[in-house]
Tab-separated table of C-alpha atoms in Angstrom:
chain	number	residue	atom	x	y	z
A	24	MET	CA	30.761	2.814	50.660
A	25	LYS	CA	30.410	6.356	49.130
A	26	TYR	CA	32.820	5.275	46.308
A	27	ILE	CA	30.811	2.361	45.637
A	28	LEU	CA	27.587	4.342	45.466
A	29	SER	CA	29.292	6.757	42.885
A	30	LEU	CA	30.795	3.994	40.717
A	31	ILE	CA	26.972	2.523	40.652
A	32	SER	CA	25.845	6.009	39.516
A	33	LEU	CA	28.419	6.317	36.951
A	34	VAL	CA	27.385	3.119	35.582
A	35	LEU	CA	23.568	3.708	35.500
A	36	LEU	CA	24.422	6.891	33.875
A	37	GLY	CA	26.429	5.397	31.370
A	38	SER	CA	23.645	2.846	30.674
A	39	ILE	CA	21.043	5.620	30.539
A	40	THR	CA	23.157	7.559	28.435
A	41	HIS	CA	23.689	4.466	26.072
A	42	LEU	CA	19.850	3.670	25.795
A	43	GLN	CA	19.400	7.351	24.856
A	44	ALA	CA	21.738	7.167	21.986
A	45	GLN	CA	20.017	4.055	20.871
A	46	GLU	CA	17.263	6.535	19.630
A	47	VAL	CA	16.302	8.384	16.474
A	48	TYR	CA	15.079	12.025	16.895
A	49	ILE	CA	12.829	14.170	14.679
A	50	GLU	CA	12.428	17.425	15.598
A	51	GLY	CA	11.398	20.566	13.496
A	52	TYR	CA	8.236	22.751	12.533
A	53	ALA	CA	4.903	22.076	11.037
A	54	GLN	CA	3.674	25.008	8.912
A	55	ASN	CA	0.113	26.265	10.034
A	56	MET	CA	-0.297	23.855	12.803
A	57	PRO	CA	0.117	25.035	16.149
A	58	SER	CA	-1.264	22.179	17.849
A	59	GLY	CA	-1.818	18.528	17.076
A	60	THR	CA	0.004	15.205	17.266
A	61	VAL	CA	2.969	13.848	15.391
A	62	GLU	CA	2.966	10.094	15.021
A	63	VAL	CA	5.842	7.595	13.368
A	64	TYR	CA	5.090	4.499	11.724
A	65	GLU	CA	7.381	1.674	10.530
A	66	ILE	CA	6.137	-0.356	7.469
A	67	VAL	CA	5.908	-3.831	8.804
A	68	ASP	CA	5.836	-5.165	5.478
A	69	TYR	CA	5.763	-4.323	2.131
A	70	LEU	CA	3.473	-7.092	0.715
A	71	THR	CA	0.386	-5.742	3.002
A	72	ARG	CA	1.794	-2.356	3.658
A	73	TYR	CA	0.757	-2.550	7.561
A	74	GLU	CA	2.329	0.257	9.346
A	75	ARG	CA	3.031	0.014	13.009
A	76	LYS	CA	3.323	3.069	15.514
A	77	ILE	CA	6.776	3.415	16.910
A	78	GLY	CA	6.562	6.965	18.351
A	79	SER	CA	4.368	9.911	18.948
A	80	GLY	CA	4.393	13.613	20.236
A	81	ASN	CA	2.850	16.982	20.345
A	82	ILE	CA	3.106	20.042	18.399
A	83	SER	CA	3.440	23.078	20.519
A	84	ALA	CA	1.874	26.422	20.538
A	85	ASP	CA	4.630	27.738	18.380
A	86	SER	CA	4.211	25.082	15.789
A	87	THR	CA	7.460	23.247	16.833
A	88	PHE	CA	7.368	19.375	17.482
A	89	ASN	CA	9.727	16.617	18.374
A	90	VAL	CA	9.475	13.015	18.474
A	91	SER	CA	11.906	10.125	19.267
A	92	PHE	CA	11.645	6.232	18.641
A	93	PRO	CA	13.640	3.046	19.091
A	94	ASN	CA	16.231	2.405	16.367
A	95	ILE	CA	14.760	0.220	13.784
A	96	GLY	CA	17.867	0.098	11.488
A	97	THR	CA	17.960	1.916	8.392
A	98	GLN	CA	14.618	1.892	6.428
A	99	LYS	CA	11.622	4.104	5.377
A	100	ILE	CA	9.422	5.420	7.608
A	101	LYS	CA	5.649	7.237	7.604
A	102	VAL	CA	5.407	10.627	9.688
A	103	LYS	CA	1.991	11.697	10.157
A	104	ILE	CA	1.036	15.131	11.377
A	105	ASN	CA	-2.493	15.728	12.150
A	106	ASN	CA	-3.926	14.954	8.847
A	107	ASN	CA	-0.830	15.599	6.789
A	108	TYR	CA	1.834	12.640	5.984
A	109	PHE	CA	5.105	12.373	4.584
A	110	TYR	CA	7.677	9.512	4.056
A	111	THR	CA	11.214	9.842	4.751
A	112	TYR	CA	14.314	7.750	5.703
A	113	VAL	CA	15.965	7.182	9.077
A	114	GLN	CA	19.214	5.446	10.037
A	115	PRO	CA	20.381	4.415	13.764
A	116	ASN	CA	21.142	7.222	16.307
A	117	ALA	CA	20.488	10.106	13.933
A	118	LYS	CA	18.531	13.280	14.559
A	119	TYR	CA	16.606	15.161	11.841
A	120	ASP	CA	15.521	18.555	12.035
A	121	LEU	CA	12.541	18.995	9.368
A	122	TYR	CA	10.322	21.956	7.946
A	123	VAL	CA	7.270	20.329	7.076
A	124	LYS	CA	4.850	22.597	4.645
A	125	ASP	CA	1.253	22.516	5.172
A	126	LYS	CA	-1.187	21.319	2.568
A	127	SER	CA	-1.342	23.286	-0.559
A	128	PRO	CA	-4.701	25.559	-0.569
A	129	TYR	CA	-4.759	24.987	-4.163
A	130	ASN	CA	-5.271	20.984	-3.741
A	131	PRO	CA	-8.700	19.788	-2.119
A	132	GLU	CA	-8.673	17.790	1.168
A	133	ARG	CA	-8.152	14.135	0.501
A	134	PRO	CA	-10.380	12.014	2.563
A	135	GLU	CA	-7.519	9.439	3.094
A	136	GLY	CA	-5.206	12.508	4.161
A	137	ASN	CA	-2.768	14.514	2.301
A	138	LEU	CA	0.865	14.208	1.100
A	139	VAL	CA	2.928	16.932	2.068
A	140	GLU	CA	6.337	18.408	1.227
A	141	TYR	CA	9.173	18.693	3.593
A	142	PHE	CA	12.826	19.947	3.783
A	143	PHE	CA	15.626	18.924	5.738
A	144	GLY	CA	17.963	21.480	7.745
A	145	GLY	CA	21.639	20.736	7.970
A	146	LEU	CA	21.519	17.156	6.810
A	147	PRO	CA	24.738	15.479	6.426
A	148	GLU	CA	26.419	13.698	3.785
A	149	THR	CA	26.744	10.363	5.391
A	150	ASP	CA	23.146	10.342	6.124
A	151	ILE	CA	21.087	7.845	4.019
A	152	ASN	CA	18.496	10.657	3.134
A	153	TYR	CA	21.411	12.811	1.797
A	154	LYS	CA	22.463	9.761	-0.359
A	155	ILE	CA	19.168	8.929	-1.783
A	156	ILE	CA	18.155	12.104	-2.811
A	157	GLU	CA	21.543	13.012	-4.664
A	158	TYR	CA	21.315	9.338	-6.345
A	159	ASP	CA	17.727	10.095	-7.229
A	160	GLU	CA	18.377	12.906	-8.698
A	161	GLU	CA	21.375	11.598	-10.852
A	162	ILE	CA	18.715	9.015	-12.394
A	163	LEU	CA	16.340	11.742	-13.045
A	164	ASP	CA	19.173	13.711	-14.821
A	165	PHE	CA	20.419	10.626	-16.768
A	166	LEU	CA	16.677	9.872	-17.947
A	167	ARG	CA	16.169	13.529	-19.145
A	168	ASN	CA	19.517	13.556	-20.909
A	169	ASN	CA	19.437	10.407	-22.561
A	170	PHE	CA	15.678	8.725	-22.843
A	171	ARG	CA	14.736	9.644	-26.179
A	172	ARG	CA	12.580	8.075	-28.501
A	173	THR	CA	15.443	8.019	-31.192
A	174	ASP	CA	18.038	6.785	-28.584
A	175	VAL	CA	15.596	3.821	-27.757
A	176	ARG	CA	15.194	3.003	-31.211
A	177	ALA	CA	18.819	2.956	-32.320
A	178	ARG	CA	20.260	1.128	-29.064
A	179	GLU	CA	21.796	3.872	-28.127
A	180	PHE	CA	20.114	4.020	-24.763
A	181	MET	CA	21.654	0.435	-23.860
A	182	TYR	CA	24.884	1.814	-24.319
A	183	LYS	CA	24.479	5.069	-22.401
A	184	LEU	CA	23.113	2.745	-19.672
A	185	ASP	CA	25.960	0.568	-19.217
A	186	THR	CA	28.049	3.559	-19.207
A	187	PHE	CA	26.064	5.164	-16.434
A	188	ASN	CA	26.067	1.727	-14.508
A	189	ILE	CA	30.021	1.826	-14.556
A	190	GLU	CA	29.800	5.260	-13.219
A	191	ILE	CA	27.668	4.862	-10.637
A	192	ARG	CA	29.622	1.874	-9.298
A	193	GLU	CA	32.824	3.783	-9.521
A	194	LYS	CA	31.493	6.694	-7.721
A	195	TYR	CA	30.050	4.837	-4.957
A	196	LYS	CA	32.626	2.040	-4.516
A	197	ASN	CA	33.943	3.314	-1.119
A	198	ASP	CA	30.441	3.658	0.452
A	199	THR	CA	29.846	1.404	3.263
A	200	SER	CA	26.035	1.565	3.577
A	201	SER	CA	24.699	-2.154	2.856
A	202	TYR	CA	21.021	-0.350	2.453
A	203	PHE	CA	22.440	2.066	0.475
A	204	GLU	CA	24.061	-0.389	-2.093
A	205	VAL	CA	20.944	-2.208	-2.227
A	206	TYR	CA	18.887	0.687	-3.120
A	207	ARG	CA	21.293	1.603	-5.572
A	208	ARG	CA	21.169	-1.929	-7.295
A	209	TYR	CA	17.317	-1.708	-7.839
A	210	GLY	CA	17.362	1.881	-8.705
A	211	LEU	CA	19.590	0.767	-11.731
A	212	ALA	CA	17.392	-2.326	-12.144
A	213	SER	CA	14.217	-0.051	-12.645
A	214	LEU	CA	15.904	1.286	-15.528
A	215	ASP	CA	16.287	-1.908	-16.919
A	216	ASP	CA	12.874	-2.335	-16.814
A	217	LEU	CA	12.167	0.421	-19.573
A	218	SER	CA	11.509	-0.220	-22.794
A	219	PHE	CA	14.325	-0.165	-25.282
A	220	ILE	CA	15.985	-2.352	-27.970
A	221	GLY	CA	18.265	-4.527	-26.449
A	222	ALA	CA	16.643	-4.536	-22.890
A	223	SER	CA	17.255	-7.611	-21.074
A	224	ASN	CA	14.631	-10.247	-21.178
A	225	ARG	CA	12.746	-11.605	-18.028
A	226	LEU	CA	15.072	-14.359	-17.161
A	227	GLN	CA	18.143	-12.452	-17.627
A	228	LYS	CA	16.860	-9.641	-15.251
A	229	PHE	CA	16.164	-12.419	-12.457
A	230	ASP	CA	19.626	-14.040	-13.092
A	231	PHE	CA	21.313	-10.581	-12.759
A	232	TYR	CA	19.245	-8.761	-10.072
A	233	LEU	CA	17.350	-11.417	-8.075
A	234	LYS	CA	18.984	-14.941	-8.090
A	235	PRO	CA	22.593	-13.983	-6.553
A	236	TYR	CA	20.740	-11.766	-3.585
A	237	THR	CA	19.054	-12.498	-0.357
A	238	VAL	CA	15.644	-10.487	0.324
A	239	SER	CA	15.950	-7.169	1.609
A	240	TYR	CA	12.649	-7.133	3.254
A	241	THR	CA	12.790	-3.477	4.741
A	242	ASN	CA	14.612	-1.885	1.572
A	243	ASP	CA	11.537	-0.205	-0.284
A	244	ARG	CA	13.542	0.012	-3.830
A	245	TYR	CA	14.105	-3.981	-3.658
A	246	MET	CA	10.559	-4.915	-2.700
A	247	GLU	CA	9.145	-2.747	-5.044
A	248	TYR	CA	11.479	-4.518	-7.910
A	249	PHE	CA	10.380	-7.900	-6.220
A	250	LEU	CA	6.760	-7.232	-6.059
A	251	ASN	CA	6.653	-5.995	-9.748
A	252	PHE	CA	8.575	-8.990	-10.915
A	253	TYR	CA	6.540	-11.691	-9.159
A	254	GLU	CA	3.071	-9.936	-9.549
A	255	ASN	CA	0.384	-12.296	-10.775
A	256	PHE	CA	3.101	-15.067	-10.875
A	257	HIS	CA	0.718	-17.565	-11.703
A	258	TYR	CA	0.467	-16.299	-15.088
A	259	ASN	CA	4.158	-17.637	-15.730
A	260	LEU	CA	3.349	-20.955	-14.924
A	261	SER	CA	2.844	-23.307	-17.843
A	262	ARG	CA	-0.580	-24.999	-17.932
A	263	THR	CA	0.618	-28.299	-16.437
A	264	LYS	CA	2.292	-26.680	-13.469
A	265	GLU	CA	-0.435	-24.427	-12.897
A	266	GLN	CA	-2.621	-27.294	-12.421
A	267	VAL	CA	-0.617	-29.120	-9.960
A	268	PHE	CA	-0.440	-25.757	-8.251
A	269	TYR	CA	-4.175	-25.510	-8.094
A	270	ASN	CA	-4.535	-29.391	-6.832
A	271	ALA	CA	-2.101	-28.342	-4.154
A	272	LEU	CA	-3.926	-25.338	-3.318
A	273	LEU	CA	-7.479	-27.226	-3.097
A	274	GLN	CA	-5.458	-29.349	-0.180
A	275	SER	CA	-4.670	-26.502	1.586
A	276	SER	CA	-1.062	-27.415	1.807
A	277	PRO	CA	1.933	-25.147	2.290
A	278	THR	CA	4.051	-28.141	1.558
A	279	LEU	CA	2.427	-29.239	-1.624
A	280	LEU	CA	2.685	-25.893	-3.065
A	281	MET	CA	6.331	-25.155	-2.489
A	282	ASN	CA	6.706	-28.265	-4.098
A	283	ALA	CA	4.461	-27.422	-7.010
A	284	LEU	CA	6.845	-24.314	-7.150
A	285	GLY	CA	9.891	-26.169	-6.970
A	286	ASN	CA	10.762	-26.669	-10.531
A	287	VAL	CA	9.884	-23.059	-11.941
A	288	TYR	CA	12.935	-21.472	-12.557
A	289	GLU	CA	12.452	-17.813	-11.020
A	290	VAL	CA	11.876	-19.720	-7.494
A	291	LYS	CA	13.479	-22.876	-7.528
A	292	HIS	CA	16.779	-21.856	-6.284
A	293	ASN	CA	15.868	-20.086	-3.215
A	294	LEU	CA	13.461	-21.339	-0.372
A	295	ARG	CA	13.010	-17.997	0.988
A	296	VAL	CA	12.000	-16.306	-2.110
A	297	ARG	CA	9.613	-19.390	-3.211
A	298	GLU	CA	7.740	-18.925	0.276
A	299	LEU	CA	7.440	-15.235	0.038
A	300	VAL	CA	6.454	-15.415	-3.476
A	301	LEU	CA	3.742	-18.109	-2.429
A	302	ILE	CA	2.550	-15.583	0.071
A	303	ASN	CA	2.202	-12.955	-2.370
A	304	MET	CA	0.292	-15.492	-4.737
A	305	MET	CA	-2.125	-16.102	-2.377
A	306	SER	CA	-3.154	-12.365	-2.244
A	307	ASP	CA	-2.768	-11.983	-6.130
A	308	LEU	CA	-5.186	-15.269	-6.341
A	309	TYR	CA	-7.924	-14.149	-3.575
A	310	TYR	CA	-10.089	-12.063	-5.641
A	311	ASN	CA	-9.736	-14.504	-8.894
A	312	VAL	CA	-12.813	-15.933	-9.567
A	313	ASP	CA	-10.870	-19.574	-10.866
A	314	TYR	CA	-9.454	-20.031	-7.214
A	315	PRO	CA	-11.282	-20.753	-4.030
A	316	GLN	CA	-10.777	-18.233	-1.354
A	317	VAL	CA	-11.035	-20.728	1.762
A	318	PRO	CA	-8.079	-22.799	1.044
A	319	ILE	CA	-6.133	-19.421	0.349
A	320	LEU	CA	-6.895	-18.413	3.853
A	321	ASN	CA	-6.076	-22.013	5.423
A	322	VAL	CA	-2.809	-21.615	3.523
A	323	LEU	CA	-2.192	-18.219	5.035
A	324	ASP	CA	-3.021	-19.790	8.525
A	325	SER	CA	-0.858	-22.243	8.321
A	326	LEU	CA	2.306	-20.164	7.165
A	327	ALA	CA	1.531	-17.775	9.988
A	328	GLY	CA	2.262	-20.684	12.433
A	329	PHE	CA	4.620	-22.849	10.364
A	330	ALA	CA	6.247	-20.828	7.861
A	331	LEU	CA	9.984	-21.694	7.033
A	332	PHE	CA	10.926	-18.498	7.751
A	333	GLU	CA	10.368	-16.525	10.633
A	334	GLU	CA	9.510	-13.112	8.735
A	335	HIS	CA	7.097	-14.987	6.564
A	336	LYS	CA	5.005	-16.009	9.787
A	337	GLU	CA	4.085	-12.080	10.483
A	338	ILE	CA	3.665	-11.442	6.671
A	339	ALA	CA	1.266	-14.323	6.202
A	340	LYS	CA	-0.707	-13.312	9.332
A	341	ASN	CA	-0.884	-9.964	8.152
A	342	MET	CA	-1.885	-10.696	4.659
A	343	ARG	CA	-4.813	-12.958	6.118
A	344	LYS	CA	-5.903	-10.258	7.991
A	345	ARG	CA	-5.680	-7.899	5.268
A	346	LEU	CA	-7.689	-10.292	2.915
A	347	THR	CA	-10.590	-10.591	5.408
A	348	GLU	CA	-10.655	-7.153	6.792
A	349	LEU	CA	-12.338	-3.830	5.175
A	350	LYS	CA	-9.540	-0.880	6.009
A	351	PRO	CA	-8.365	1.891	4.244
A	352	GLY	CA	-6.047	1.038	1.606
A	353	VAL	CA	-7.099	-2.429	0.742
A	354	ARG	CA	-8.659	-3.791	-2.149
A	355	SER	CA	-12.387	-3.856	-2.194
A	356	PRO	CA	-14.017	-7.299	-2.488
A	357	ASN	CA	-15.341	-8.406	-5.813
A	358	PHE	CA	-18.984	-8.330	-6.431
A	359	GLU	CA	-21.230	-9.276	-9.502
A	360	PHE	CA	-24.843	-8.673	-9.767
A	361	THR	CA	-27.557	-9.089	-12.647
A	362	GLN	CA	-30.273	-6.494	-13.158
A	363	ASN	CA	-32.583	-5.866	-16.169
A	364	ASP	CA	-30.475	-8.746	-18.042
A	365	ILE	CA	-27.144	-6.465	-17.421
A	366	THR	CA	-24.399	-7.934	-15.442
A	367	LYS	CA	-22.122	-5.717	-13.634
A	368	GLN	CA	-18.941	-6.241	-11.075
A	369	LYS	CA	-16.460	-4.146	-9.442
A	370	GLY	CA	-14.363	-3.480	-12.604
A	371	ASP	CA	-17.114	-1.541	-14.247
A	372	TYR	CA	-17.022	1.094	-11.255
A	373	LEU	CA	-13.231	1.895	-11.723
A	374	GLY	CA	-12.310	5.199	-12.747
A	375	LYS	CA	-14.758	6.949	-10.010
A	376	TYR	CA	-15.219	6.985	-6.406
A	377	HIS	CA	-17.905	4.569	-5.560
A	378	TYR	CA	-20.144	5.330	-2.700
A	379	VAL	CA	-22.246	2.102	-1.816
A	380	SER	CA	-24.686	1.992	0.713
A	381	PHE	CA	-26.880	-1.272	2.252
A	382	VAL	CA	-30.308	-0.658	3.402
A	383	ASN	CA	-33.006	-3.018	4.737
A	384	THR	CA	-36.812	-2.539	4.201
A	385	ASP	CA	-37.684	-4.089	7.678
A	386	ILE	CA	-35.528	-1.228	9.399
A	387	LYS	CA	-37.283	2.026	9.329
A	388	ASN	CA	-33.973	4.074	10.296
A	389	SER	CA	-32.234	2.240	7.249
A	390	MET	CA	-34.890	3.564	4.844
A	391	ALA	CA	-35.095	6.901	6.510
A	392	GLU	CA	-31.707	7.705	5.549
A	393	LEU	CA	-32.657	7.541	1.869
A	394	GLU	CA	-33.902	11.007	1.717
A	395	LEU	CA	-30.828	12.430	2.963
A	396	LEU	CA	-28.785	10.301	0.459
A	397	ARG	CA	-30.986	11.551	-2.234
A	398	ALA	CA	-29.746	15.141	-1.542
A	399	LEU	CA	-26.110	13.954	-1.507
A	400	TYR	CA	-26.772	12.321	-4.873
A	401	LEU	CA	-28.137	15.415	-6.223
A	402	LYS	CA	-25.153	17.570	-5.199
A	403	TYR	CA	-22.417	14.987	-5.982
A	404	GLY	CA	-23.741	12.194	-8.221
A	405	GLY	CA	-21.616	13.755	-10.981
A	406	THR	CA	-18.414	13.050	-9.621
A	407	THR	CA	-19.174	9.984	-7.257
A	408	GLN	CA	-21.000	6.764	-8.276
A	409	PHE	CA	-23.760	5.772	-5.983
A	410	THR	CA	-24.969	2.384	-5.578
A	411	THR	CA	-27.576	1.300	-2.841
A	412	PHE	CA	-27.824	-2.716	-2.218
A	413	ILE	CA	-31.274	-3.063	-0.761
A	414	VAL	CA	-32.259	-6.106	1.208
A	415	ASN	CA	-36.138	-6.101	0.043
A	416	ASN	CA	-38.310	-8.081	2.500
A	417	SER	CA	-41.478	-5.974	1.644
A	418	ASN	CA	-43.912	-6.995	-1.024
A	419	GLN	CA	-42.930	-4.020	-3.099
A	420	SER	CA	-41.070	-4.088	-6.026
A	421	VAL	CA	-37.649	-2.083	-6.565
A	422	GLU	CA	-39.485	-0.177	-9.223
A	423	LYS	CA	-42.282	1.091	-6.303
A	424	LEU	CA	-39.318	1.531	-3.840
A	425	LYS	CA	-37.583	3.642	-6.154
A	426	LYS	CA	-40.684	5.839	-7.159
A	427	LYS	CA	-41.585	6.038	-3.354
A	428	TYR	CA	-38.324	7.513	-2.152
A	429	ASP	CA	-37.270	9.332	-5.434
A	430	ILE	CA	-34.433	7.227	-5.915
A	431	GLN	CA	-32.396	8.480	-8.875
A	432	TRP	CA	-29.178	6.416	-8.471
A	433	GLU	CA	-28.485	2.845	-8.850
A	434	ILE	CA	-30.540	0.333	-6.510
A	435	VAL	CA	-30.015	-3.318	-6.335
A	436	GLU	CA	-31.995	-5.813	-4.735
A	437	ILE	CA	-30.397	-8.579	-2.789
A	438	LYS	CA	-31.226	-11.348	-0.485
A	439	LYS	CA	-30.183	-10.860	3.212
A	440	ASP	CA	-27.735	-13.992	3.064
A	441	ASP	CA	-26.362	-12.587	-0.375
A	442	ASP	CA	-22.430	-12.824	-0.724
A	443	ILE	CA	-22.069	-9.219	-0.860
A	444	ILE	CA	-23.425	-8.887	2.652
A	445	HIS	CA	-20.661	-11.086	3.944
A	446	ASP	CA	-17.855	-9.758	1.706
A	447	PHE	CA	-18.624	-6.268	2.729
A	448	GLN	CA	-18.730	-7.328	6.407
A	449	ILE	CA	-22.299	-5.642	6.697
A	450	GLN	CA	-23.016	-5.879	10.599
A	451	THR	CA	-26.116	-3.485	10.571
A	452	PHE	CA	-28.270	-1.298	8.609
A	453	PRO	CA	-27.848	1.303	7.186
A	454	GLN	CA	-24.259	0.802	6.537
A	455	TYR	CA	-22.005	2.567	3.961
A	456	VAL	CA	-18.755	2.047	2.289
A	457	LEU	CA	-16.588	4.668	-0.009
A	458	ILE	CA	-14.122	3.162	-2.718
A	459	ASP	CA	-11.658	5.099	-4.318
A	460	ILE	CA	-11.001	5.105	-8.375
A	461	HIS	CA	-8.961	2.573	-8.302
A	462	GLY	CA	-10.958	-0.035	-6.169
A	463	TYR	CA	-9.244	0.502	-3.053
A	464	ILE	CA	-11.174	1.014	0.039
A	465	VAL	CA	-11.244	4.734	1.583
A	466	ALA	CA	-13.429	3.900	4.409
A	467	ALA	CA	-15.670	0.980	5.698
A	468	PRO	CA	-17.837	1.681	7.302
A	469	ALA	CA	-17.951	5.069	5.948
A	470	LEU	CA	-19.573	7.805	7.407
A	471	GLY	CA	-23.316	8.196	6.443
A	472	PRO	CA	-25.613	11.033	5.046
A	473	LYS	CA	-26.821	11.497	8.951
A	474	PRO	CA	-24.595	13.311	11.357
A	475	ASN	CA	-22.810	10.651	13.665
A	476	GLY	CA	-21.983	11.592	17.579
A	477	GLU	CA	-19.479	13.898	16.447
A	478	TYR	CA	-21.946	15.826	13.939
A	479	LYS	CA	-19.847	14.548	11.003
A	480	THR	CA	-21.172	13.115	7.769
A	481	ILE	CA	-19.908	12.028	4.511
A	482	GLU	CA	-20.697	15.296	2.731
A	483	ARG	CA	-17.075	16.500	3.567
A	484	GLN	CA	-15.408	13.551	1.910
A	485	LEU	CA	-17.862	13.711	-1.270
A	486	HIS	CA	-17.268	17.568	-1.370
A	487	ALA	CA	-13.546	16.833	-1.477
A	488	ILE	CA	-13.900	14.105	-3.885
A	489	SER	CA	-15.818	16.591	-6.119
A	490	ARG	CA	-12.891	19.057	-6.167
A	491	LEU	CA	-10.269	16.388	-7.274
A	492	LYS	CA	-8.620	16.852	-10.568
A	493	PRO	CA	-10.061	14.479	-13.052
């Protein structure tokens, strides 16, 4: 009996040890952060950039930390330490020792978080990070030494690039990492995207870099190349094919849309690629004024349940959510209005942070915050664009309201059922949205000028923006 129990104990101990071995460990030191949390996120898909938390831990009083998480294969992850973050790679059963630097005191606090530097301790040559760091440095050295204007004009760069490709293939011919093989291929492909005499044309690049290979969903180099190649793919359709595609979209039919793309060279050879491109096209077309949004959402709903490939179901689901939810990192909705015979739209505000407020004349608290908003405008109006959309149910004109509340920034009168209310998902008044210089959401809803329950206001973010280098 004792023998049997001992045997069972050994089996259980072996199972536990095996399970522990199937985790990735990160430990290290976080500069100037003697407390807080460490969180690890995997990138769910590269079309929506959704992240999923897979591990977390605490920072000790001596600024050391450790965190473990299940194996997710070789891929890129995001590590967030308090309001700092960085990206790194992991491979199965690995253990990493990191020194994470604090944000530079010379850089302003960024509202969306601070990207910081980190360093490895004792990284083995067999680790994916070691390989990628070395390979990326080789590419940079090649560009520093060879990508000169005279070379580009004289076809010299093309010959040097061919030689570099051969050298890279020879150097890594015995490497067994499939992830690194894909990473190398699309690192070289990015060089072929440079502008030089003799460079491959679009279809040549497709034939060489995309057509022969399967989709590498978790390889950031591959997905970056894939998304750049197929960005705004509808522009590559002939007028006839685009009309067929448009008619299929009106019927909200993924099957008809896949058929419409079936004779397009860059997607006709591979159903997996075609379906993934279709999902990406729905994202590109969602804010295109020439395409209706409801059928696009219907198509994504259908693909989320019945896509041909299992991976695409989650991507389609995430894409629909991404397009309809205002969250940091997503594109803000398009908007357009005409005031004093001048029409403005979202594109007119790019290049500057945009603080948008929504108020209603029927709600006293909503109007009361205008005075606080005026104080912020006087301090930060030079670095952040202020716009107030006002649902005006009073008998006063906008000009009278501006005079009454001493509004010196842009104010736009809208109706309570205006599209912009729906598109920005305004549930109450006042409500605020902060948009970055590229038209992406920083916060929605954003903090207001009045302290919330944690005594926080938008001023800290506006102050940080005012210190950003132009």
